[in-house]
């Protein structure tokens, strides 16, 4: 019996893995396109027009998940922390296009300006978010690259440093405003509407943001929280165990939570597939 060539086997496995990833991304891209066309057609039937072309832009289909979770509604209120330029990899772009409004928070000065210009129907805040009572300024490690600046981070995060150390991109320290989500919401004229969902993507500082976001007071119906450690760092999981939310699984690098008294979404969430 001929001994298997381990090098060749490894190459075959890698090639098959690459093909599977390509097919998965192709299917996801097709779903993005079909869902966008369907949304625009439904708006047309309602005698309405989108604010701008409907595009589902998220990295892992997070926007498709929320779209199905909320039954393809054309109005609602979202929060996106780490909104970047309001377009690339945005979880909320398609929602604003069809009629939703929301709150977008972005600390990088240039990306905040782009987001504010692009997302006129949302309130766009230039700030990093921290724990309850956070104020003043905070230092951000900003990546000087038009793609990798998405990986800019606050504080000291060894995981982020290790990932960036594998690149040749320059980094710089930038000071930006600091506040808490509670303070931002309390400053909303007339108070914020009921929050349908919140997406928090802050490169390792998710727990700090949550400690300044009173979930019992503001009661977002659904949460998606980035966790690039895939659960190895237990801080986020342990924090959420003390909150009135049920864990519903993962989408890409994101943990999904539904408020534990929201029977409608609790019934619907297991049926959503992305």
mmCIF file of C-alpha atoms in Angstrom:
data_model
loop_
_atom_site.group_PDB
_atom_site.id
_atom_site.type_symbol
_atom_site.label_atom_id
_atom_site.label_comp_id
_atom_site.label_asym_id
_atom_site.label_seq_id
_atom_site.Cartn_x
_atom_site.Cartn_y
_atom_site.Cartn_z
ATOM 1 C CA UNK A 1 0.000 0.000 0.000
ATOM 2 C CA UNK A 2 1.411 3.353 -1.021
ATOM 3 C CA UNK A 3 2.183 5.741 1.847
ATOM 4 C CA UNK A 4 0.091 8.931 1.588
ATOM 5 C CA UNK A 5 2.009 12.042 0.668
ATOM 6 C CA UNK A 6 1.316 14.230 3.699
ATOM 7 C CA UNK A 7 2.437 17.383 1.935
ATOM 8 C CA UNK A 8 0.047 16.708 -0.937
ATOM 9 C CA UNK A 9 -2.775 15.869 1.476
ATOM 10 C CA UNK A 10 -2.207 19.137 3.304
ATOM 11 C CA UNK A 11 -2.252 21.072 0.047
ATOM 12 C CA UNK A 12 -5.493 19.359 -1.001
ATOM 13 C CA UNK A 13 -7.141 20.204 2.321
ATOM 14 C CA UNK A 14 -6.039 23.834 2.031
ATOM 15 C CA UNK A 15 -7.341 24.064 -1.535
ATOM 16 C CA UNK A 16 -10.691 22.557 -0.562
ATOM 17 C CA UNK A 17 -10.916 24.947 2.371
ATOM 18 C CA UNK A 18 -10.263 27.899 0.062
ATOM 19 C CA UNK A 19 -12.913 26.672 -2.369
ATOM 20 C CA UNK A 20 -15.433 26.268 0.446
ATOM 21 C CA UNK A 21 -14.743 29.796 1.715
ATOM 22 C CA UNK A 22 -15.169 31.144 -1.825
ATOM 23 C CA UNK A 23 -18.500 29.342 -2.244
ATOM 24 C CA UNK A 24 -19.710 30.504 1.168
ATOM 25 C CA UNK A 25 -18.853 34.127 0.391
ATOM 26 C CA UNK A 26 -20.458 33.833 -3.059
ATOM 27 C CA UNK A 27 -23.703 32.561 -1.549
ATOM 28 C CA UNK A 28 -23.633 35.345 1.056
ATOM 29 C CA UNK A 29 -23.041 37.963 -1.633
ATOM 30 C CA UNK A 30 -25.966 36.590 -3.646
ATOM 31 C CA UNK A 31 -28.197 36.823 -0.585
ATOM 32 C CA UNK A 32 -27.097 40.427 -0.066
ATOM 33 C CA UNK A 33 -28.068 41.316 -3.626
ATOM 34 C CA UNK A 34 -31.383 39.457 -3.623
ATOM 35 C CA UNK A 35 -32.410 40.925 -0.257
ATOM 36 C CA UNK A 36 -31.562 44.447 -1.428
ATOM 37 C CA UNK A 37 -33.581 44.049 -4.630
ATOM 38 C CA UNK A 38 -36.516 42.645 -2.658
ATOM 39 C CA UNK A 39 -36.404 45.533 -0.163
ATOM 40 C CA UNK A 40 -36.358 48.166 -2.919
ATOM 41 C CA UNK A 41 -39.234 46.428 -4.707
ATOM 42 C CA UNK A 42 -41.349 46.388 -1.532
ATOM 43 C CA UNK A 43 -40.635 50.083 -1.008
ATOM 44 C CA UNK A 44 -41.748 50.729 -4.584
ATOM 45 C CA UNK A 45 -44.990 48.848 -3.945
ATOM 46 C CA UNK A 46 -45.551 51.053 -0.888
ATOM 47 C CA UNK A 47 -45.077 54.173 -3.016
ATOM 48 C CA UNK A 48 -41.788 55.016 -1.305
ATOM 49 C CA UNK A 49 -38.194 55.430 -2.384
ATOM 50 C CA UNK A 50 -35.043 54.507 -0.462
ATOM 51 C CA UNK A 51 -32.936 57.328 0.943
ATOM 52 C CA UNK A 52 -30.047 55.901 -1.082
ATOM 53 C CA UNK A 53 -29.493 52.602 -2.928
ATOM 54 C CA UNK A 54 -30.101 49.653 -0.612
ATOM 55 C CA UNK A 55 -26.918 47.677 -0.020
ATOM 56 C CA UNK A 56 -26.249 45.066 2.650
ATOM 57 C CA UNK A 57 -22.634 45.772 3.538
ATOM 58 C CA UNK A 58 -21.726 43.819 6.675
ATOM 59 C CA UNK A 59 -18.761 41.458 6.813
ATOM 60 C CA UNK A 60 -20.464 38.276 7.995
ATOM 61 C CA UNK A 61 -24.093 38.950 7.112
ATOM 62 C CA UNK A 62 -24.900 40.687 10.394
ATOM 63 C CA UNK A 63 -27.290 43.053 8.615
ATOM 64 C CA UNK A 64 -29.048 40.127 6.918
ATOM 65 C CA UNK A 65 -29.499 38.502 10.327
ATOM 66 C CA UNK A 66 -31.117 41.611 11.795
ATOM 67 C CA UNK A 67 -33.203 42.128 8.650
ATOM 68 C CA UNK A 68 -34.732 38.661 9.006
ATOM 69 C CA UNK A 69 -34.942 38.867 12.797
ATOM 70 C CA UNK A 70 -37.117 41.992 12.537
ATOM 71 C CA UNK A 71 -39.182 40.667 9.661
ATOM 72 C CA UNK A 72 -37.914 43.037 6.973
ATOM 73 C CA UNK A 73 -39.408 46.101 8.654
ATOM 74 C CA UNK A 74 -39.021 49.535 7.076
ATOM 75 C CA UNK A 75 -38.840 51.529 10.287
ATOM 76 C CA UNK A 76 -37.056 51.115 13.582
ATOM 77 C CA UNK A 77 -34.105 52.347 15.617
ATOM 78 C CA UNK A 78 -30.573 50.943 15.691
ATOM 79 C CA UNK A 79 -27.278 51.665 17.407
ATOM 80 C CA UNK A 80 -23.893 50.965 15.820
ATOM 81 C CA UNK A 81 -20.774 51.577 17.899
ATOM 82 C CA UNK A 82 -17.680 51.532 15.733
ATOM 83 C CA UNK A 83 -19.593 52.857 12.738
ATOM 84 C CA UNK A 84 -16.423 53.696 10.751
ATOM 85 C CA UNK A 85 -17.337 55.642 7.592
ATOM 86 C CA UNK A 86 -20.983 54.577 7.729
ATOM 87 C CA UNK A 87 -20.674 52.429 4.616
ATOM 88 C CA UNK A 88 -17.846 49.899 4.462
ATOM 89 C CA UNK A 89 -18.736 46.825 6.518
ATOM 90 C CA UNK A 90 -21.664 48.764 7.988
ATOM 91 C CA UNK A 91 -24.315 46.711 9.761
ATOM 92 C CA UNK A 92 -26.904 49.511 9.612
ATOM 93 C CA UNK A 93 -26.437 51.078 6.167
ATOM 94 C CA UNK A 94 -29.284 49.140 4.521
ATOM 95 C CA UNK A 95 -31.621 49.912 7.425
ATOM 96 C CA UNK A 96 -31.159 53.657 7.070
ATOM 97 C CA UNK A 97 -31.624 53.319 3.314
ATOM 98 C CA UNK A 98 -35.105 51.814 3.734
ATOM 99 C CA UNK A 99 -36.357 54.159 6.456
ATOM 100 C CA UNK A 100 -34.853 53.322 9.845
ATOM 101 C CA UNK A 101 -33.031 55.894 11.968
ATOM 102 C CA UNK A 102 -30.416 55.421 14.624
ATOM 103 C CA UNK A 103 -27.317 56.355 16.547
ATOM 104 C CA UNK A 104 -23.839 55.912 15.078
ATOM 105 C CA UNK A 105 -20.683 56.339 17.163
ATOM 106 C CA UNK A 106 -17.180 56.601 15.664
ATOM 107 C CA UNK A 107 -13.964 57.841 17.324
ATOM 108 C CA UNK A 108 -11.608 58.249 14.343
ATOM 109 C CA UNK A 109 -11.905 61.911 13.239
ATOM 110 C CA UNK A 110 -11.716 61.324 9.480
ATOM 111 C CA UNK A 111 -14.087 58.359 9.531
ATOM 112 C CA UNK A 112 -16.533 60.235 11.762
ATOM 113 C CA UNK A 113 -16.650 63.108 9.254
ATOM 114 C CA UNK A 114 -17.290 60.689 6.384
ATOM 115 C CA UNK A 115 -19.978 58.911 8.384
ATOM 116 C CA UNK A 116 -21.729 62.146 9.331
ATOM 117 C CA UNK A 117 -21.761 63.299 5.705
ATOM 118 C CA UNK A 118 -23.088 59.978 4.433
ATOM 119 C CA UNK A 119 -25.681 59.093 7.096
ATOM 120 C CA UNK A 120 -27.851 62.191 7.369
ATOM 121 C CA UNK A 121 -30.877 60.400 8.843
ATOM 122 C CA UNK A 122 -28.908 59.138 11.844
ATOM 123 C CA UNK A 123 -27.381 60.936 14.789
ATOM 124 C CA UNK A 124 -23.610 60.560 14.388
ATOM 125 C CA UNK A 125 -21.411 61.081 17.453
ATOM 126 C CA UNK A 126 -17.638 61.629 17.418
ATOM 127 C CA UNK A 127 -16.378 59.803 20.487
ATOM 128 C CA UNK A 128 -14.941 56.684 22.009
ATOM 129 C CA UNK A 129 -17.215 55.046 24.566
ATOM 130 C CA UNK A 130 -16.185 53.860 28.009
ATOM 131 C CA UNK A 131 -17.502 52.873 31.404
ATOM 132 C CA UNK A 132 -20.214 54.704 33.315
ATOM 133 C CA UNK A 133 -19.075 58.249 34.060
ATOM 134 C CA UNK A 134 -16.347 58.251 31.385
ATOM 135 C CA UNK A 135 -15.493 61.742 30.145
ATOM 136 C CA UNK A 136 -12.688 63.871 28.763
ATOM 137 C CA UNK A 137 -10.399 62.322 26.168
ATOM 138 C CA UNK A 138 -8.734 58.984 25.493
ATOM 139 C CA UNK A 139 -5.781 57.931 23.382
ATOM 140 C CA UNK A 140 -6.406 55.722 20.365
ATOM 141 C CA UNK A 141 -3.794 53.682 18.544
ATOM 142 C CA UNK A 142 -4.745 54.516 14.957
ATOM 143 C CA UNK A 143 -3.509 52.459 12.025
ATOM 144 C CA UNK A 144 -2.312 54.613 9.127
ATOM 145 C CA UNK A 145 -3.910 52.606 6.330
ATOM 146 C CA UNK A 146 -7.189 53.051 4.472
ATOM 147 C CA UNK A 147 -8.295 49.470 5.176
ATOM 148 C CA UNK A 148 -6.547 48.503 8.394
ATOM 149 C CA UNK A 149 -7.601 51.636 10.252
ATOM 150 C CA UNK A 150 -10.729 49.618 11.057
ATOM 151 C CA UNK A 151 -8.436 47.809 13.508
ATOM 152 C CA UNK A 152 -7.561 50.964 15.454
ATOM 153 C CA UNK A 153 -8.126 50.506 19.171
ATOM 154 C CA UNK A 154 -8.263 52.252 22.532
ATOM 155 C CA UNK A 155 -6.322 51.313 25.622
ATOM 156 C CA UNK A 156 -3.897 48.407 25.733
ATOM 157 C CA UNK A 157 -5.020 45.298 23.856
ATOM 158 C CA UNK A 158 -2.227 42.735 23.353
ATOM 159 C CA UNK A 159 -4.331 40.774 20.861
ATOM 160 C CA UNK A 160 -4.718 43.821 18.632
ATOM 161 C CA UNK A 161 -1.025 44.650 18.905
ATOM 162 C CA UNK A 162 -0.013 41.099 18.008
ATOM 163 C CA UNK A 163 -2.200 41.119 14.907
ATOM 164 C CA UNK A 164 -0.928 44.501 13.764
ATOM 165 C CA UNK A 165 2.686 43.569 14.480
ATOM 166 C CA UNK A 166 2.420 41.121 11.589
ATOM 167 C CA UNK A 167 1.872 44.038 9.211
ATOM 168 C CA UNK A 168 4.098 46.909 8.143
ATOM 169 C CA UNK A 169 1.490 49.599 8.654
ATOM 170 C CA UNK A 170 2.468 52.637 10.671
ATOM 171 C CA UNK A 171 0.539 53.500 13.806
ATOM 172 C CA UNK A 172 -0.014 56.805 15.523
ATOM 173 C CA UNK A 173 -1.530 57.989 18.777
ATOM 174 C CA UNK A 174 -4.660 60.119 18.424
ATOM 175 C CA UNK A 175 -6.610 61.731 21.246
ATOM 176 C CA UNK A 176 -10.390 61.658 20.839
ATOM 177 C CA UNK A 177 -13.403 62.568 22.994
ATOM 178 C CA UNK A 178 -14.526 59.997 25.567
ATOM 179 C CA UNK A 179 -18.004 59.495 26.989
ATOM 180 C CA UNK A 180 -20.413 56.674 27.813
ATOM 181 C CA UNK A 181 -23.388 55.273 25.943
ATOM 182 C CA UNK A 182 -25.632 56.276 28.835
ATOM 183 C CA UNK A 183 -24.501 59.895 28.486
ATOM 184 C CA UNK A 184 -25.012 59.864 24.713
ATOM 185 C CA UNK A 185 -28.528 58.449 25.030
ATOM 186 C CA UNK A 186 -29.450 60.801 27.865
ATOM 187 C CA UNK A 187 -28.412 63.739 25.665
ATOM 188 C CA UNK A 188 -30.844 62.707 22.917
ATOM 189 C CA UNK A 189 -33.449 65.480 22.538
ATOM 190 C CA UNK A 190 -36.720 64.084 23.816
ATOM 191 C CA UNK A 191 -35.017 60.794 24.676
ATOM 192 C CA UNK A 192 -34.170 58.004 22.236
ATOM 193 C CA UNK A 193 -36.879 55.850 20.637
ATOM 194 C CA UNK A 194 -37.175 52.223 21.688
ATOM 195 C CA UNK A 195 -33.953 50.500 20.602
ATOM 196 C CA UNK A 196 -34.463 47.542 18.287
ATOM 197 C CA UNK A 197 -30.851 46.401 18.083
ATOM 198 C CA UNK A 198 -27.339 47.487 18.973
ATOM 199 C CA UNK A 199 -24.136 46.428 17.240
ATOM 200 C CA UNK A 200 -20.922 46.980 19.243
ATOM 201 C CA UNK A 201 -17.625 46.496 17.410
ATOM 202 C CA UNK A 202 -14.797 48.251 19.236
ATOM 203 C CA UNK A 203 -11.793 45.952 18.829
ATOM 204 C CA UNK A 204 -11.601 44.489 22.308
ATOM 205 C CA UNK A 205 -13.236 47.252 24.376
ATOM 206 C CA UNK A 206 -16.761 45.829 24.247
ATOM 207 C CA UNK A 207 -16.997 45.234 28.015
ATOM 208 C CA UNK A 208 -15.959 48.827 28.748
ATOM 209 C CA UNK A 209 -18.709 50.074 26.431
ATOM 210 C CA UNK A 210 -21.280 47.787 28.045
ATOM 211 C CA UNK A 211 -20.328 48.970 31.530
ATOM 212 C CA UNK A 212 -21.396 52.441 30.414
ATOM 213 C CA UNK A 213 -24.572 51.181 28.700
ATOM 214 C CA UNK A 214 -27.367 50.428 31.181
ATOM 215 C CA UNK A 215 -29.094 47.553 29.400
ATOM 216 C CA UNK A 216 -31.836 47.354 32.014
ATOM 217 C CA UNK A 217 -32.705 51.002 31.467
ATOM 218 C CA UNK A 218 -32.442 51.251 27.677
ATOM 219 C CA UNK A 219 -33.607 47.682 26.898
ATOM 220 C CA UNK A 220 -32.351 47.086 23.347
ATOM 221 C CA UNK A 221 -34.242 44.087 22.002
ATOM 222 C CA UNK A 222 -31.187 42.442 20.431
ATOM 223 C CA UNK A 223 -27.423 42.817 20.765
ATOM 224 C CA UNK A 224 -24.528 41.759 18.588
ATOM 225 C CA UNK A 225 -21.146 42.029 20.298
ATOM 226 C CA UNK A 226 -17.831 41.465 18.556
ATOM 227 C CA UNK A 227 -15.504 38.963 20.247
ATOM 228 C CA UNK A 228 -12.374 38.334 18.203
ATOM 229 C CA UNK A 229 -11.195 35.786 20.784
ATOM 230 C CA UNK A 230 -14.150 33.484 19.958
ATOM 231 C CA UNK A 231 -14.924 33.125 23.654
ATOM 232 C CA UNK A 232 -11.376 32.485 24.864
ATOM 233 C CA UNK A 233 -11.451 35.767 26.751
ATOM 234 C CA UNK A 234 -14.341 35.202 29.155
ATOM 235 C CA UNK A 235 -14.849 38.821 30.207
ATOM 236 C CA UNK A 236 -17.601 39.506 27.681
ATOM 237 C CA UNK A 237 -19.413 36.216 28.280
ATOM 238 C CA UNK A 238 -19.215 36.591 32.049
ATOM 239 C CA UNK A 239 -20.446 40.181 31.906
ATOM 240 C CA UNK A 240 -23.474 39.247 29.815
ATOM 241 C CA UNK A 241 -24.393 36.417 32.205
ATOM 242 C CA UNK A 242 -25.377 39.125 34.670
ATOM 243 C CA UNK A 243 -27.601 40.923 32.155
ATOM 244 C CA UNK A 244 -31.255 40.204 31.253
ATOM 245 C CA UNK A 245 -30.312 38.634 27.918
ATOM 246 C CA UNK A 246 -30.220 35.158 26.406
ATOM 247 C CA UNK A 247 -27.212 34.029 24.368
ATOM 248 C CA UNK A 248 -28.315 32.825 20.926
ATOM 249 C CA UNK A 249 -25.033 31.834 19.313
ATOM 250 C CA UNK A 250 -22.392 33.247 17.008
ATOM 251 C CA UNK A 251 -22.316 34.967 13.646
ATOM 252 C CA UNK A 252 -18.747 35.306 12.416
ATOM 253 C CA UNK A 253 -16.829 36.804 15.337
ATOM 254 C CA UNK A 254 -19.977 38.172 16.983
ATOM 255 C CA UNK A 255 -21.975 36.960 19.970
ATOM 256 C CA UNK A 256 -25.760 37.328 19.598
ATOM 257 C CA UNK A 257 -28.066 38.138 22.519
ATOM 258 C CA UNK A 258 -31.850 38.577 22.748
ATOM 259 C CA UNK A 259 -33.592 40.291 25.675
ATOM 260 C CA UNK A 260 -34.941 37.536 27.906
ATOM 261 C CA UNK A 261 -38.518 38.889 28.015
ATOM 262 C CA UNK A 262 -38.870 39.470 24.267
ATOM 263 C CA UNK A 263 -40.918 36.422 23.351
ATOM 264 C CA UNK A 264 -41.360 37.477 19.723
ATOM 265 C CA UNK A 265 -37.622 37.617 19.011
ATOM 266 C CA UNK A 266 -36.908 34.565 21.173
ATOM 267 C CA UNK A 267 -39.266 32.572 18.941
ATOM 268 C CA UNK A 268 -37.901 34.061 15.741
ATOM 269 C CA UNK A 269 -34.137 34.055 16.380
ATOM 270 C CA UNK A 270 -33.600 30.265 16.087
ATOM 271 C CA UNK A 271 -35.256 30.338 12.661
ATOM 272 C CA UNK A 272 -32.936 32.990 11.207
ATOM 273 C CA UNK A 273 -30.178 31.594 9.015
ATOM 274 C CA UNK A 274 -27.340 33.556 7.417
#
